């Protein structure tokens, strides 16, 4: 099983749609969880951290299920500017080498 | 917003040549990192650096790679003898207090290296 696994997509949805991504991780000792956004040939940018209680930032909602070892990201009322690759990132401990990036899920919003 | 800056943004080099990628981390940050991303693949950890020495490195970071902080601001990645498979985007990153929960890692815009 991959350390961090994501559906590569692409997800192609119309503007205004709601879209959800899931991510699973294999190491039950993982401590911190994040969603990053990466535009083509650009650096990853932090979208949001994921907390056990779930958290929301505007149109974005992240959930963590430790028992099932998965993380989700929900985007409501999607905009054209949401088109990007979304990276699930897991930090197993405070070690840099233990930040594991998923391969990313590509999202394309069409007008 | 403070940012990590990298130069060059794109470099083309011949196989076997030495390459130095430069980074200026955020000024009050103490921990520095290099990651790379081969086109179409995931971001991979190379090395972390703290207190003027390497604190961790991955299997990718072999003897061909080295890092240096030559002065108070720059953080460099050197590839001694480039190979075709070194072609990738190289991201520098920094954090203020390491990677404890709650600390954010900031990435530079990347240096795209093409080895021909």
PDB file of C-alpha atoms in Angstrom, chain B residues 34-102:
ATOM      1  CA  UNK B  34      15.299  20.884  -0.669  1.00  0.00           C
ATOM      2  CA  UNK B  35      12.610  18.851  -2.390  1.00  0.00           C
ATOM      3  CA  UNK B  36      12.352  17.810  -5.980  1.00  0.00           C
ATOM      4  CA  UNK B  37       9.540  16.899  -8.330  1.00  0.00           C
ATOM      5  CA  UNK B  38      10.159  15.009 -11.543  1.00  0.00           C
ATOM      6  CA  UNK B  39       7.627  15.994 -14.185  1.00  0.00           C
ATOM      7  CA  UNK B  40       4.355  14.202 -13.580  1.00  0.00           C
ATOM      8  CA  UNK B  41       5.503  12.668 -10.307  1.00  0.00           C
ATOM      9  CA  UNK B  42       5.124  13.524  -6.668  1.00  0.00           C
ATOM     10  CA  UNK B  43       7.180  15.896  -4.575  1.00  0.00           C
ATOM     11  CA  UNK B  44      10.085  14.071  -2.914  1.00  0.00           C
ATOM     12  CA  UNK B  45      12.250  15.048   0.031  1.00  0.00           C
ATOM     13  CA  UNK B  46      15.976  15.464  -0.592  1.00  0.00           C
ATOM     14  CA  UNK B  47      17.597  17.053   2.441  1.00  0.00           C
ATOM     15  CA  UNK B  48      17.028  19.187   5.516  1.00  0.00           C
ATOM     16  CA  UNK B  49      19.526  21.593   7.043  1.00  0.00           C
ATOM     17  CA  UNK B  50      19.692  23.174  10.448  1.00  0.00           C
ATOM     18  CA  UNK B  51      22.388  24.915  12.423  1.00  0.00           C
ATOM     19  CA  UNK B  52      24.829  24.751   9.507  1.00  0.00           C
ATOM     20  CA  UNK B  53      24.633  21.032   9.023  1.00  0.00           C
ATOM     21  CA  UNK B  54      22.521  18.412   7.331  1.00  0.00           C
ATOM     22  CA  UNK B  55      19.944  17.033   9.725  1.00  0.00           C
ATOM     23  CA  UNK B  56      18.366  14.489   7.406  1.00  0.00           C
ATOM     24  CA  UNK B  57      18.742  13.287   3.868  1.00  0.00           C
ATOM     25  CA  UNK B  58      16.930  10.844   1.635  1.00  0.00           C
ATOM     26  CA  UNK B  59      18.261   8.019  -0.490  1.00  0.00           C
ATOM     27  CA  UNK B  60      18.074  10.331  -3.487  1.00  0.00           C
ATOM     28  CA  UNK B  61      20.621  12.666  -1.896  1.00  0.00           C
ATOM     29  CA  UNK B  62      23.739  10.707  -2.808  1.00  0.00           C
ATOM     30  CA  UNK B  63      27.368  11.813  -3.099  1.00  0.00           C
ATOM     31  CA  UNK B  64      26.575  13.836  -6.196  1.00  0.00           C
ATOM     32  CA  UNK B  65      24.536  16.258  -4.117  1.00  0.00           C
ATOM     33  CA  UNK B  66      25.695  18.758  -1.523  1.00  0.00           C
ATOM     34  CA  UNK B  67      24.194  21.707   0.281  1.00  0.00           C
ATOM     35  CA  UNK B  68      25.789  24.780   1.716  1.00  0.00           C
ATOM     36  CA  UNK B  69      24.900  27.968   3.483  1.00  0.00           C
ATOM     37  CA  UNK B  70      27.818  30.104   2.340  1.00  0.00           C
ATOM     38  CA  UNK B  71      26.639  33.283   4.033  1.00  0.00           C
ATOM     39  CA  UNK B  72      23.816  34.410   6.262  1.00  0.00           C
ATOM     40  CA  UNK B  73      21.172  34.421   3.584  1.00  0.00           C
ATOM     41  CA  UNK B  74      21.796  31.920   0.766  1.00  0.00           C
ATOM     42  CA  UNK B  75      21.183  28.191   0.849  1.00  0.00           C
ATOM     43  CA  UNK B  76      22.520  26.290  -2.147  1.00  0.00           C
ATOM     44  CA  UNK B  77      22.088  22.857  -3.669  1.00  0.00           C
ATOM     45  CA  UNK B  78      24.958  21.614  -5.795  1.00  0.00           C
ATOM     46  CA  UNK B  79      24.780  18.675  -8.156  1.00  0.00           C
ATOM     47  CA  UNK B  80      28.330  17.734  -9.049  1.00  0.00           C
ATOM     48  CA  UNK B  81      27.897  15.754 -12.240  1.00  0.00           C
ATOM     49  CA  UNK B  82      24.371  15.946 -13.554  1.00  0.00           C
ATOM     50  CA  UNK B  83      22.582  12.972 -15.023  1.00  0.00           C
ATOM     51  CA  UNK B  84      19.560  12.923 -17.302  1.00  0.00           C
ATOM     52  CA  UNK B  85      17.423  11.667 -14.439  1.00  0.00           C
ATOM     53  CA  UNK B  86      18.264  14.770 -12.401  1.00  0.00           C
ATOM     54  CA  UNK B  87      15.898  16.720 -14.660  1.00  0.00           C
ATOM     55  CA  UNK B  88      13.214  17.961 -12.310  1.00  0.00           C
ATOM     56  CA  UNK B  89      11.781  20.947 -10.515  1.00  0.00           C
ATOM     57  CA  UNK B  90      13.780  21.617  -7.366  1.00  0.00           C
ATOM     58  CA  UNK B  91      11.967  23.361  -4.541  1.00  0.00           C
ATOM     59  CA  UNK B  92      13.662  25.071  -1.657  1.00  0.00           C
ATOM     60  CA  UNK B  93      11.620  25.437   1.513  1.00  0.00           C
ATOM     61  CA  UNK B  94      12.032  26.847   4.982  1.00  0.00           C
ATOM     62  CA  UNK B  95      10.351  26.841   8.350  1.00  0.00           C
ATOM     63  CA  UNK B  96      10.790  28.986  11.383  1.00  0.00           C
ATOM     64  CA  UNK B  97      10.791  26.277  14.015  1.00  0.00           C
ATOM     65  CA  UNK B  98      11.020  22.995  12.174  1.00  0.00           C
ATOM     66  CA  UNK B  99       8.122  20.742  11.393  1.00  0.00           C
ATOM     67  CA  UNK B 100       6.315  20.528  14.685  1.00  0.00           C
ATOM     68  CA  UNK B 101       2.575  20.539  14.429  1.00  0.00           C
ATOM     69  CA  UNK B 102       1.289  23.972  13.614  1.00  0.00           C
TER      70      UNK B 102
END
